[in-house]
Short mmCIF file of C-alpha atoms and ligand atoms in Angstrom, two decimals:
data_model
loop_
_atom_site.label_atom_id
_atom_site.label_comp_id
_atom_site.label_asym_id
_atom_site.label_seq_id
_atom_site.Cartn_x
_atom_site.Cartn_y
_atom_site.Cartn_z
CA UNK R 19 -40.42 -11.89 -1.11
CA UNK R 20 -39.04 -14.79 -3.26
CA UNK R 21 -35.17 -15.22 -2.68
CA UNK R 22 -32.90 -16.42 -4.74
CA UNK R 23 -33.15 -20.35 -2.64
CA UNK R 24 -36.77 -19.98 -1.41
CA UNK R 25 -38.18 -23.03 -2.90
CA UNK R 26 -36.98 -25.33 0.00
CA UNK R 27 -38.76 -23.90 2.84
CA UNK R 28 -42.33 -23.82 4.05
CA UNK R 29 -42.00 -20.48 5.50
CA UNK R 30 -40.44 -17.13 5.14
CA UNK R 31 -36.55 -16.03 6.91
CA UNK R 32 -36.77 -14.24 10.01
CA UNK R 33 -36.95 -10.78 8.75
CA UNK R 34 -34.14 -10.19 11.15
CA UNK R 35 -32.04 -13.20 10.86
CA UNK R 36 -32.02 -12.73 6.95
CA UNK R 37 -30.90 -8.72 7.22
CA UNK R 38 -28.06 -10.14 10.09
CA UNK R 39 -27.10 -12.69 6.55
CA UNK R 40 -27.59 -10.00 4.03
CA UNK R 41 -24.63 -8.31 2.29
CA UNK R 42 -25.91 -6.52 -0.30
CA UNK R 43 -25.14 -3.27 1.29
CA UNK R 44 -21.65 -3.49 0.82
CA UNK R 45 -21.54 -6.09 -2.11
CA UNK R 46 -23.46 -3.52 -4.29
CA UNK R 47 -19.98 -2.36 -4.73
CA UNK R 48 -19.43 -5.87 -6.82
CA UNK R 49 -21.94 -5.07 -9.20
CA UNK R 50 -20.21 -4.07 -12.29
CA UNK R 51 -18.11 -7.42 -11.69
CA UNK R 52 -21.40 -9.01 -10.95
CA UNK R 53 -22.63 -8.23 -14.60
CA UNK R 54 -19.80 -9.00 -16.02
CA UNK R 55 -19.33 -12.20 -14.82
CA UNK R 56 -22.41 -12.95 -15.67
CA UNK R 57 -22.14 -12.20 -19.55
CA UNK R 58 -19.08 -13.92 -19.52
CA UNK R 59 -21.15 -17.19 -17.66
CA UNK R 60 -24.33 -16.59 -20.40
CA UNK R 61 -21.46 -16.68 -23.48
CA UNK R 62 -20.09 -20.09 -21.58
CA UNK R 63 -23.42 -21.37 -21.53
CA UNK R 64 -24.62 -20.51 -25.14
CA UNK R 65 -21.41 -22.09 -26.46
CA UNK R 66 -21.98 -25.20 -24.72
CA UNK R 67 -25.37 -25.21 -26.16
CA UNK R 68 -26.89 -25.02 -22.67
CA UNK R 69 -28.77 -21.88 -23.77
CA UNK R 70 -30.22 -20.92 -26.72
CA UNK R 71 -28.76 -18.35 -29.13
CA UNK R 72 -32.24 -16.15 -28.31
CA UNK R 73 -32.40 -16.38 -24.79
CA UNK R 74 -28.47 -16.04 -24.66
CA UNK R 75 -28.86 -12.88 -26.91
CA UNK R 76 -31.60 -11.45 -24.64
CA UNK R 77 -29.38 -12.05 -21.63
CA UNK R 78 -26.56 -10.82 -23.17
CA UNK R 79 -29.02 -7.52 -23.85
CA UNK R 80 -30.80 -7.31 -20.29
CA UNK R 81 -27.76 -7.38 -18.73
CA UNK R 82 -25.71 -4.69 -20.67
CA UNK R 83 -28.93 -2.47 -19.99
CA UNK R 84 -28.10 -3.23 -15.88
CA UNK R 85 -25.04 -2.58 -16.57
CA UNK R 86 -25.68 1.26 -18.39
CA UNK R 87 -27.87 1.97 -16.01
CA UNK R 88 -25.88 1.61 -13.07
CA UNK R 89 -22.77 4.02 -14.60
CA UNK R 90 -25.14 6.54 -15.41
CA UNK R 91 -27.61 6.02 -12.06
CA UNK R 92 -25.30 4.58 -8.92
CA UNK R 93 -28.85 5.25 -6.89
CA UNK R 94 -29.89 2.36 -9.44
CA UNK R 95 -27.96 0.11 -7.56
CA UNK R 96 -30.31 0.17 -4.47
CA UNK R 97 -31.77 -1.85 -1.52
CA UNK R 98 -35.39 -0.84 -2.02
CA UNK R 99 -36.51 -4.46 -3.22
CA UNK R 100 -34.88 -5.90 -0.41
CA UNK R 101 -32.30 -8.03 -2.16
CA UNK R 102 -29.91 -10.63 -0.20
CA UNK R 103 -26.67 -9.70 -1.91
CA UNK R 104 -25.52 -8.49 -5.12
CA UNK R 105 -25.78 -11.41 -7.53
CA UNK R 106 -29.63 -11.45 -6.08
CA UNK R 107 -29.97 -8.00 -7.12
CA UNK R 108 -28.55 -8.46 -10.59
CA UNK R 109 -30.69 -11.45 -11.16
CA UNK R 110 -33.71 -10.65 -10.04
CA UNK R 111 -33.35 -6.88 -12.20
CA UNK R 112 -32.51 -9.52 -15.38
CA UNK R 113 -35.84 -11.57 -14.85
CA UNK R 114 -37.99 -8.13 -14.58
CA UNK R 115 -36.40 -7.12 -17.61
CA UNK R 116 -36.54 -10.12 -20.05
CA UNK R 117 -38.73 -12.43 -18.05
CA UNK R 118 -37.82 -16.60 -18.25
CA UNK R 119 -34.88 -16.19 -19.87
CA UNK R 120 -33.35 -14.55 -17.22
CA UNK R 121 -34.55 -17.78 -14.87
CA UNK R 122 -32.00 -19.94 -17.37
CA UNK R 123 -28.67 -17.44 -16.14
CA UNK R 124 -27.79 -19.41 -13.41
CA UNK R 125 -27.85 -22.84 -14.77
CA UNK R 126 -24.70 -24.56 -13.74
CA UNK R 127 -23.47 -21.95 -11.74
CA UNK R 128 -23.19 -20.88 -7.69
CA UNK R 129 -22.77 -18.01 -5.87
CA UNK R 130 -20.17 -19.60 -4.14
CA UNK R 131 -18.12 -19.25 -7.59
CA UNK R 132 -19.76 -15.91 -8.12
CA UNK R 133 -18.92 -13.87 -5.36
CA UNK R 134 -15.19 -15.09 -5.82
CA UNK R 135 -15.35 -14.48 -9.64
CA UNK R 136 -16.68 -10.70 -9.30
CA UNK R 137 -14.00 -10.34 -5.87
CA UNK R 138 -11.11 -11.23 -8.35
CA UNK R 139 -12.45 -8.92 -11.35
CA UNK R 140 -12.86 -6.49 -8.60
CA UNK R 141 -9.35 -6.76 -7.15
CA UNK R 142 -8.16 -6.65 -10.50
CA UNK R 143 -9.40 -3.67 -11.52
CA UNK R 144 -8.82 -1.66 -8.35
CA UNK R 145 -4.77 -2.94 -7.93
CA UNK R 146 -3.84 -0.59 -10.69
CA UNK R 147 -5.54 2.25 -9.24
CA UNK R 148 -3.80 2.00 -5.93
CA UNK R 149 -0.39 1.36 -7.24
CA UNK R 150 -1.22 4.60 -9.76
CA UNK R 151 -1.90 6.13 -6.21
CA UNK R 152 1.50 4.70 -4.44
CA UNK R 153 3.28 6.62 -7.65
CA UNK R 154 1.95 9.84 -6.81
CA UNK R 155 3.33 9.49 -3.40
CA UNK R 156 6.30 8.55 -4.60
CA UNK R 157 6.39 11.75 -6.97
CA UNK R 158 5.55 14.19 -4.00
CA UNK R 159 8.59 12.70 -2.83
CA UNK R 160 10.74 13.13 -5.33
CA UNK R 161 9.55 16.76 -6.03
CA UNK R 162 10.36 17.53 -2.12
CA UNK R 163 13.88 15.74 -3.37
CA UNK R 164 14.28 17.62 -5.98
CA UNK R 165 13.08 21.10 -4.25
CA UNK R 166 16.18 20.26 -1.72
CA UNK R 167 18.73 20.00 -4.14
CA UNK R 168 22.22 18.91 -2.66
CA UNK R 169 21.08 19.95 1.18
CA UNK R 170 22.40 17.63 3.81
CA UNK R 171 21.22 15.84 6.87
CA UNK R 172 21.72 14.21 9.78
CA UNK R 173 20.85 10.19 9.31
CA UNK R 174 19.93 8.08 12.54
CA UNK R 175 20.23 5.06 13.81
CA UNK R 176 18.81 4.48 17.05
CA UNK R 177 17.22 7.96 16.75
CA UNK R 178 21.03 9.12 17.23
CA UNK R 179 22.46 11.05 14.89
CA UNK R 180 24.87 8.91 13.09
CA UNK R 181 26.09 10.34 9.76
CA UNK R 182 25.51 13.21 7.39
CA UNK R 183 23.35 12.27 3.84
CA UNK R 184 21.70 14.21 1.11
CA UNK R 185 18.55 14.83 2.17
CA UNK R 186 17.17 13.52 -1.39
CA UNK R 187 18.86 10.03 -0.20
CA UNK R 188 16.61 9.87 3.39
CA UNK R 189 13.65 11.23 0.85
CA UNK R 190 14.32 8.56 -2.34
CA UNK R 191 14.69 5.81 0.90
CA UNK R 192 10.64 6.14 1.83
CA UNK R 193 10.58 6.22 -2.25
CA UNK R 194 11.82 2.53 -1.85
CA UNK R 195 9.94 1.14 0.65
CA UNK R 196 6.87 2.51 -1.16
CA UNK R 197 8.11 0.96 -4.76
CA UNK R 198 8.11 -2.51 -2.80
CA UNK R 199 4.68 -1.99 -2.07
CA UNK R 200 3.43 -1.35 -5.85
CA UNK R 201 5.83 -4.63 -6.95
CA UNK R 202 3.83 -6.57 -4.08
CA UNK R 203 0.59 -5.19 -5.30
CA UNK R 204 2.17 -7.05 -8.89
CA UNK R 205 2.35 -10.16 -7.16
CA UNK R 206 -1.17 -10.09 -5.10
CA UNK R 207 -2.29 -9.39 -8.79
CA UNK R 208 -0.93 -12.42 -10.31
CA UNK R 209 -2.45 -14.56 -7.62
CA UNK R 210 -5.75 -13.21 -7.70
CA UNK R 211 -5.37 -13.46 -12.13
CA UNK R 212 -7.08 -17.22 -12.07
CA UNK R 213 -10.82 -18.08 -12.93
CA UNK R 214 -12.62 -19.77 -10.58
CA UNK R 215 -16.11 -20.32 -12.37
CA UNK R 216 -16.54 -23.81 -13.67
CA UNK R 217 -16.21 -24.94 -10.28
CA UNK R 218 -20.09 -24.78 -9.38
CA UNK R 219 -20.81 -25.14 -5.86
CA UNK R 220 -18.38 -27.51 -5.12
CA UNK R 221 -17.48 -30.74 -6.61
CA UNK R 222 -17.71 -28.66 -10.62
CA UNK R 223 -20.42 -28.25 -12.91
CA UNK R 224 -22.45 -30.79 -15.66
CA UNK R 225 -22.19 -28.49 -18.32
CA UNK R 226 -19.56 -28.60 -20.94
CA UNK R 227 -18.64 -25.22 -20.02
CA UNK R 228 -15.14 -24.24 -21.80
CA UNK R 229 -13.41 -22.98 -18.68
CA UNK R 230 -10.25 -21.57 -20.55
CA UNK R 231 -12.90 -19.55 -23.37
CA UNK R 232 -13.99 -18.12 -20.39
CA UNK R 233 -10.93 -17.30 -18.70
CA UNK R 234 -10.13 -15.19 -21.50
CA UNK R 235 -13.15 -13.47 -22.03
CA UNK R 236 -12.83 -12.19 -18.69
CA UNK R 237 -9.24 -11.78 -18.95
CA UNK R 238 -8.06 -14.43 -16.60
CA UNK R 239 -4.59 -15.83 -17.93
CA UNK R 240 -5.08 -19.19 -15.59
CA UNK R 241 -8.13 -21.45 -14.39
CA UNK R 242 -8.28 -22.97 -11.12
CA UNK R 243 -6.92 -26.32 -10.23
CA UNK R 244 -9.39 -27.51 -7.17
CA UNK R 245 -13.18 -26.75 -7.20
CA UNK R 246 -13.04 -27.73 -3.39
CA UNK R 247 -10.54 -25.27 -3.36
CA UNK R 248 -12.36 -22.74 -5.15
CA UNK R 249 -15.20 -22.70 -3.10
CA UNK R 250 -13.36 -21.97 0.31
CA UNK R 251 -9.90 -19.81 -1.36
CA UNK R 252 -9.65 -16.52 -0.20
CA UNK R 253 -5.91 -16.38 0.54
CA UNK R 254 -5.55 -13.76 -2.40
CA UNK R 255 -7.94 -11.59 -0.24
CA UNK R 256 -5.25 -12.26 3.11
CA UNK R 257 -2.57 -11.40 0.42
CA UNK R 258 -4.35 -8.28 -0.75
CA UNK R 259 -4.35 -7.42 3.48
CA UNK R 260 -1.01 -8.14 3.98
CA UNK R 261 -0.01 -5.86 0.73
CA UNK R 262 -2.23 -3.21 2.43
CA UNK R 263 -1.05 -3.60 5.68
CA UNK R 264 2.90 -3.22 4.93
CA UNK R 265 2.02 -0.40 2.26
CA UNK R 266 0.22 1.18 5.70
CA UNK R 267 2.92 0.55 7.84
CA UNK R 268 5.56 2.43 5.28
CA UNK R 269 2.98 4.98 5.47
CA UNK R 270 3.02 4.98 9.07
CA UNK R 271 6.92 5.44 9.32
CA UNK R 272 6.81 8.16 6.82
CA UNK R 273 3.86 9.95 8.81
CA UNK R 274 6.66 9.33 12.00
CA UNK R 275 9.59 10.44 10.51
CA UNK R 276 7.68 13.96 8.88
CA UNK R 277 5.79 14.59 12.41
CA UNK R 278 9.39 14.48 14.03
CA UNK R 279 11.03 16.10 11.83
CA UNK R 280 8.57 19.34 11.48
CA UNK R 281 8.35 19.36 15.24
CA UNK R 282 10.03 22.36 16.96
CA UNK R 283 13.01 20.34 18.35
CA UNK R 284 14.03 19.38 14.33
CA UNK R 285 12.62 21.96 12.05
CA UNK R 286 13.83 20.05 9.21
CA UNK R 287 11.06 20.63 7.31
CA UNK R 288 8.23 22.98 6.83
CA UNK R 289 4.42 21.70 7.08
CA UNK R 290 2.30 24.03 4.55
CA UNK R 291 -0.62 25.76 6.76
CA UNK R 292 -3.00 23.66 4.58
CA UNK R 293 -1.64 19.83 5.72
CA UNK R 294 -1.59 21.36 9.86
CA UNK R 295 -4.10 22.31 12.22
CA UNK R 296 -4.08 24.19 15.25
CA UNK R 297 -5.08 24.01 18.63
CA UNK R 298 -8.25 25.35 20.63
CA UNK R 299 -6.53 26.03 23.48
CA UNK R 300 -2.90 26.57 22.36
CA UNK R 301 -2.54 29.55 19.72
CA UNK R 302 0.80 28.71 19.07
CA UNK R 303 -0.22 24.88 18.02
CA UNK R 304 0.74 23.64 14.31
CA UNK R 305 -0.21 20.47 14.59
CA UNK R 306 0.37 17.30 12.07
CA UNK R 307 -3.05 15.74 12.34
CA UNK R 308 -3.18 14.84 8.93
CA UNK R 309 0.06 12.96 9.46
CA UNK R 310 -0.97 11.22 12.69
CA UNK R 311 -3.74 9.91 11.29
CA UNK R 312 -2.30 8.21 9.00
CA UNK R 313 0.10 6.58 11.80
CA UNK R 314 -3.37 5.67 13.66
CA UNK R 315 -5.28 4.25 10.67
CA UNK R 316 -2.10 1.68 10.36
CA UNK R 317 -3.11 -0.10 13.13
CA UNK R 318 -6.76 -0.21 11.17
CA UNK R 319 -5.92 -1.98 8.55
CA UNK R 320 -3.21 -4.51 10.44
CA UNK R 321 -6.45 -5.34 12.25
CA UNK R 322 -8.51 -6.24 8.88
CA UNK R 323 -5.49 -8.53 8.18
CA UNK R 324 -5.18 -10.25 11.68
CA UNK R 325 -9.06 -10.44 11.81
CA UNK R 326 -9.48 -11.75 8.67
CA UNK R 327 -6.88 -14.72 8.88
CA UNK R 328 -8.61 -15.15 12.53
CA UNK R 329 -11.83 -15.98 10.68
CA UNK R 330 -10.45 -18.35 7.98
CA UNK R 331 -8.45 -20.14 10.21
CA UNK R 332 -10.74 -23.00 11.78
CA UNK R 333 -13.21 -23.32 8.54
CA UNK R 334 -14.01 -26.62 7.13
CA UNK R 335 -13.05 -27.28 3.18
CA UNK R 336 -15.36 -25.76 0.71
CA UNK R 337 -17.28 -22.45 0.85
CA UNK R 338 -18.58 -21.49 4.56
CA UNK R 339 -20.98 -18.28 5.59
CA UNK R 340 -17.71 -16.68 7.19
CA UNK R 341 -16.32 -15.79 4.02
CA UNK R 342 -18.62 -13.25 3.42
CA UNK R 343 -16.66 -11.58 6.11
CA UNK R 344 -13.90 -11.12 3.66
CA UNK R 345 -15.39 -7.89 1.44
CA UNK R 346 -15.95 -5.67 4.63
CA UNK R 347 -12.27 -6.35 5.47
CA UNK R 348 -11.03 -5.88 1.88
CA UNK R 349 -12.83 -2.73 0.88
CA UNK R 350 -12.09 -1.16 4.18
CA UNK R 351 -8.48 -1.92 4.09
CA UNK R 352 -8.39 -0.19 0.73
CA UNK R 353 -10.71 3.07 1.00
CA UNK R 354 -8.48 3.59 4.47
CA UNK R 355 -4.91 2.75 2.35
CA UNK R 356 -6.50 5.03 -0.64
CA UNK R 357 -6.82 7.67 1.68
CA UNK R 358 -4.09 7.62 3.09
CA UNK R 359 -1.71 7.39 0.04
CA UNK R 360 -3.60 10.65 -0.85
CA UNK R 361 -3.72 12.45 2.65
CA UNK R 362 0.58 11.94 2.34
CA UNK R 363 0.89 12.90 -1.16
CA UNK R 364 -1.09 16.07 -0.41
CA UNK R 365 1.26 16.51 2.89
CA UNK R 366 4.08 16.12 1.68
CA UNK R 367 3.46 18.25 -1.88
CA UNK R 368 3.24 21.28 0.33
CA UNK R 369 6.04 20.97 2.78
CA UNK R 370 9.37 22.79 2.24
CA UNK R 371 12.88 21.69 3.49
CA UNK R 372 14.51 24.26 5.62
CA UNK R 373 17.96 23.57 4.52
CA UNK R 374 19.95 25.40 7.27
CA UNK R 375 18.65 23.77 9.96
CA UNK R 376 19.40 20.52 8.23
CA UNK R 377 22.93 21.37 7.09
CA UNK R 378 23.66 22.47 10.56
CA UNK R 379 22.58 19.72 12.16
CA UNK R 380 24.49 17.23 9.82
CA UNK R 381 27.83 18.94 11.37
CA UNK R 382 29.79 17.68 14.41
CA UNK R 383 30.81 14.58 16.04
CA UNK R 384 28.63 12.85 13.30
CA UNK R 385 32.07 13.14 11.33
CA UNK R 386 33.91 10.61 14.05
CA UNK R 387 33.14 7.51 11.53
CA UNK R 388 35.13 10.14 8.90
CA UNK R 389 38.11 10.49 11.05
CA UNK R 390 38.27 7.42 11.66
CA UNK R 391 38.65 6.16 7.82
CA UNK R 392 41.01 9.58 7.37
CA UNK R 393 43.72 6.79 9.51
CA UNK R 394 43.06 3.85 7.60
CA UNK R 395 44.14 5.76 4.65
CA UNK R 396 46.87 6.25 6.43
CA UNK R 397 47.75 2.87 7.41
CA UNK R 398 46.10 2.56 10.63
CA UNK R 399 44.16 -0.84 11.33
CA UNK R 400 40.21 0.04 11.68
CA UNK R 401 39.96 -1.62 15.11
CA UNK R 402 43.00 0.78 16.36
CA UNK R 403 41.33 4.26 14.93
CA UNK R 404 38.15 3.46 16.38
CA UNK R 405 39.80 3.94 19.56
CA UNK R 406 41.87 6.56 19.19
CA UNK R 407 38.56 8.70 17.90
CA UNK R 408 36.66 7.20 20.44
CA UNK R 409 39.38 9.13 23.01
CA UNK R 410 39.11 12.02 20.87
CA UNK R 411 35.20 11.75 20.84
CA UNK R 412 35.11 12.13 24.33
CA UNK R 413 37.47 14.94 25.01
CA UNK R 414 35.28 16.46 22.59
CA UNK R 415 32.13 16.36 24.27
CA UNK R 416 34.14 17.76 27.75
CA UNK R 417 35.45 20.72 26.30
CA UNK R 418 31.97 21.35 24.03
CA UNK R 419 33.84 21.52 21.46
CA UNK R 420 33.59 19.76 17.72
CA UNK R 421 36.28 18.34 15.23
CA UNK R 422 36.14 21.82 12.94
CA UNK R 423 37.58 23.54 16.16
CA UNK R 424 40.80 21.75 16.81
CA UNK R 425 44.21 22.56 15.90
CA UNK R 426 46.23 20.63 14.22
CA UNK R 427 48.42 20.31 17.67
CA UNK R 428 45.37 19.15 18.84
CA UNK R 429 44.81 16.09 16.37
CA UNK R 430 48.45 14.91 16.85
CA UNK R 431 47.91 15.01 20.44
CA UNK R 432 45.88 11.97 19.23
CA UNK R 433 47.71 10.12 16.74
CA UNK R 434 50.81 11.62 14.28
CA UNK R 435 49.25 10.72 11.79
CA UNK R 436 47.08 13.69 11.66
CA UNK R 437 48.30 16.14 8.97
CA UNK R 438 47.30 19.23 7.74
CA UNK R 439 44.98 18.16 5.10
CA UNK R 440 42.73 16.48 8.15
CA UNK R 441 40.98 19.43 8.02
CA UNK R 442 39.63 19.56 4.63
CA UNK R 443 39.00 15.60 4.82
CA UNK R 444 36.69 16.16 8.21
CA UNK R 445 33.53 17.84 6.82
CA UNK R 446 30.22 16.83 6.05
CA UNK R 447 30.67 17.32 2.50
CA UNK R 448 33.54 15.74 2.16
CA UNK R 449 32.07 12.74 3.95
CA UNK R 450 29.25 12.17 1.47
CA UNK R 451 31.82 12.61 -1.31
CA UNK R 452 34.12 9.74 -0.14
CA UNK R 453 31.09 7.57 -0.10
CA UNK R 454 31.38 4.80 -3.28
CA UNK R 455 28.56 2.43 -3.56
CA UNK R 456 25.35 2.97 -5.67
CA UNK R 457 23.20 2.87 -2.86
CA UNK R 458 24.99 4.72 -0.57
CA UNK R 459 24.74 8.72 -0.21
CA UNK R 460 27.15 10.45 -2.83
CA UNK R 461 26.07 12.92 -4.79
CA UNK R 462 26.54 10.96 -8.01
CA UNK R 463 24.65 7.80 -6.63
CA UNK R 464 21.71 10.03 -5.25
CA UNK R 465 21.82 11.52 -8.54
CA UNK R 466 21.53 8.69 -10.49
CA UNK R 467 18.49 6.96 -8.27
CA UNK R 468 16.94 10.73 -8.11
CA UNK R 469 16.97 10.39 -11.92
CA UNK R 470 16.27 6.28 -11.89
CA UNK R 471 13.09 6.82 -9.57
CA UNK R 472 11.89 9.67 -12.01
CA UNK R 473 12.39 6.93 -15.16
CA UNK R 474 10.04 4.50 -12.74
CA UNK R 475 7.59 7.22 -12.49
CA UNK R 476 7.43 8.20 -16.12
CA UNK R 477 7.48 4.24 -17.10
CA UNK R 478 4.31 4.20 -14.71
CA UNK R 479 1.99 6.99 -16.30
N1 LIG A 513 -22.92 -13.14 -0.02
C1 LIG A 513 -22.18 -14.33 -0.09
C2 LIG A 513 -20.70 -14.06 0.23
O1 LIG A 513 -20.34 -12.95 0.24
C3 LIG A 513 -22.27 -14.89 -1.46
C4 LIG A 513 -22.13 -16.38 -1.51
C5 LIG A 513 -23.30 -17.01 -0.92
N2 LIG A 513 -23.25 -18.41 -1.00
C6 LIG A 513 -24.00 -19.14 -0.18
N3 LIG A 513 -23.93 -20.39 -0.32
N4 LIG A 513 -24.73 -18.58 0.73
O2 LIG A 513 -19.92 -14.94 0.50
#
């Protein structure tokens, strides 16, 4: 078989040399950007007179018909003729179809610009869908918000408990992170918005191809600066990894914290039967798998990143046979993020707070930062009622015995300035109440980011 640079060489590729080169079975996802950047390149070239307005109109029709028929036939889009790569496949199913005026489609062109034209269109069309995907985890989360009303919680720091919040405000917190992640998607988006075609294989093309024309008939706002550059740029596919990776690692921490906290030893939460399984063995097992893989598949994707700047990191300028390694990493890193944006969603849409167990355990010496802003108010310095709850902290833990239960003899044993009303001031309630910043855990600040978040959402969709 002919390929797509045959005419140099005597003889044919080693059969197995040439399927160790070929990426056409995972480029073939490409080829809608593949045809379209070609249309695009065939309107470039008619307008700079390259091609005639007949062969640029039966082009223009061959490939629309590729196009139809692989939406309505994805078999269509098949290795059975042995093609090298996408753009081979595309081209040589043009020339079948209209014959020698497909032969005039690549005039001025390269793959080298190709395969990082239809990467960009690619990456442009797919961002949206995973941030649309990042918002429905978000929404799980702020139904399981909602669904807990004003419960409370322990917080942690150091995996100690340290002081009671809403459990809406520990929810709306992962609903942060994960906003981050669709604003850096934004930004991985703008860099990959630029048009590298005019920049032929290397050093530009002859034609009087108008670059910007094209830009917007593909919907690229900028062109590129460097054709050197062109040819060898893929640091919007590292920034694409790097999006992934942190979006996975928020995953990862939410897949911790919910695996914790429906274990036995928390019970904060409820898994639904449908996001657990259980154990061959064990019959009392209710395990998170669904959860831990998601934790496990973080390290997947961190490893698409790290490989991937690995293999652009010694390469000469201009475009160089590693790069092909770039696709593998990129559409692995987003199938595996995909699915595990859904896999959480679907987790966390099913699980239930138990809001005893979490209102019990936000009671106790997790009030001690409380007490010790009860004697500010009163006049003491901060450094001196540190210590004098500190002292009180660890009689506490002697006679097993919590703040709730002392008389008020007891707190004056401590410091006179204990009054009556110490007793109201020192609960968990209470303690979110006091709280006065907008990010911090009252019940008017939760509130309003509870009904901020749900704004986002409904901005989103
Ligand atoms: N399959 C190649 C890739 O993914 C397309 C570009 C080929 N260019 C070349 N000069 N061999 O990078």
């Amino acid at each position: 078989m002919a390929h797509l640079w045959s005419g140099r060489f005597a003889g044919d590729p080693d059969a197995d040399l040439f399927a160790f080169g070929s990426s056409f079975r995972f480029d073939r996802r490409l080829f809608e950007d593949d045809v379209r950047g070609s249309l695009a390149w065939a309107g470039g070239l008619a307008r700079a007179s390259v091609l005639s307005p007949a062969d640029a109109a039966a082009i223009a029709h061959g490939l629309q018909q590729i196009l139809e028929q692989g939406s309505i036939d994805p078999a269509f889009v098949s290795d059975v003729h042995g093609d090298e790569d996408v753009h081979a496949f595309v081209e040589r199913e043009l020339i079948a179809r209209i014959g020698e005026a497909g032969r005039r489609l690549h005039t001025g062109r390269s793959r080298n610009e190709q395969v990082a034209v239809d990467l960009r269109l690619y990456l442009k069309r797919r961002i949206p869908a995973i941030q649309a995907a990042i918002a429905e985890t978000i929404r799980s989360l702020v139904d399981l918000a909602d669904g807990a009303g004003d419960a409370l919680m322990p917080s942690y720091t150091h995996l100690r408990r340290a002081q009671p919040v809403l459990v809406a405000h520990f929810l709306l917190s992962h609903c942060t992170a994960l906003r981050r992640d669709v604003d850096r998607l934004g930004a991985v988006l703008d860099e990959t918005d630029e048009l590298p075609l005019g920049s032929g294989a290397i050093a530009g093309t002859s034609y009087g191809i108008d670059v910007h024309a094209l830009a917007a008939a593909l919907g690229f706002s900028r062109i590129a600066r460097n054709s050197i550059d062109v040819s060898g740029d893929r640091d919007f596919v590292a920034s694409f990894l790097h999006a992934a990776s942190l979006g996975m690692i928020h995953l990862s921490r939410i897949a911790e914290d919910f695996i914790l906290f429906t274990s036995e030893e928390f019970g904060f939460f409820e898994l639904s039967d449908a996001a657990a399984t259980g154990s061959s063995l064990m019959p009392q097992k209710k395990n998170p798998d669904p959860l831990e893989l998601v934790r496990g598949k973080s390290g997947r994707v961190i490893g698409r990143l790290t490989g991937w700047l690995v293999s652009m990191k010694g390469l000469p300028a201009g475009y160089n046979k590693d790069l092909q390694e770039d696709k593998e990493a990129l559409f692995d890193a987003e199938d595996t993020w995909l699915g595990c944006l859904r896999a959480v969603s679907s987790v966390v849409h099913g699980m239930r707070t138990n809001v005893e167990t979490t209102t019990r355990a936000a009671s106790g010496l997790l009030l001690a930062t409380d007490v010790a802003d009860y004697l500010v108010a009163k006049g003491l310095p901060f450094r001196d009622a540190h210590e004098v709850v500190g002292a009180l902290v660890r009689r506490l833990l002697q006679e097993q015995r919590s703040f709730d239960q002392l008389s008020i003899t007891d707190w004056r044993e401590h410091s006179s300035l204990f009054d009556e009303d110490v007793r109201a001031a020192i609960t968990p309630l209470a303690s979110i109440r006091k709280k006065r910043t907008p990010q911090s855990t009252s019940p008017e600040a939760v509130a309003a980011a509870l009904a901020e978040t749900k704004e986002w959402l409904s901005r989103r969709t």
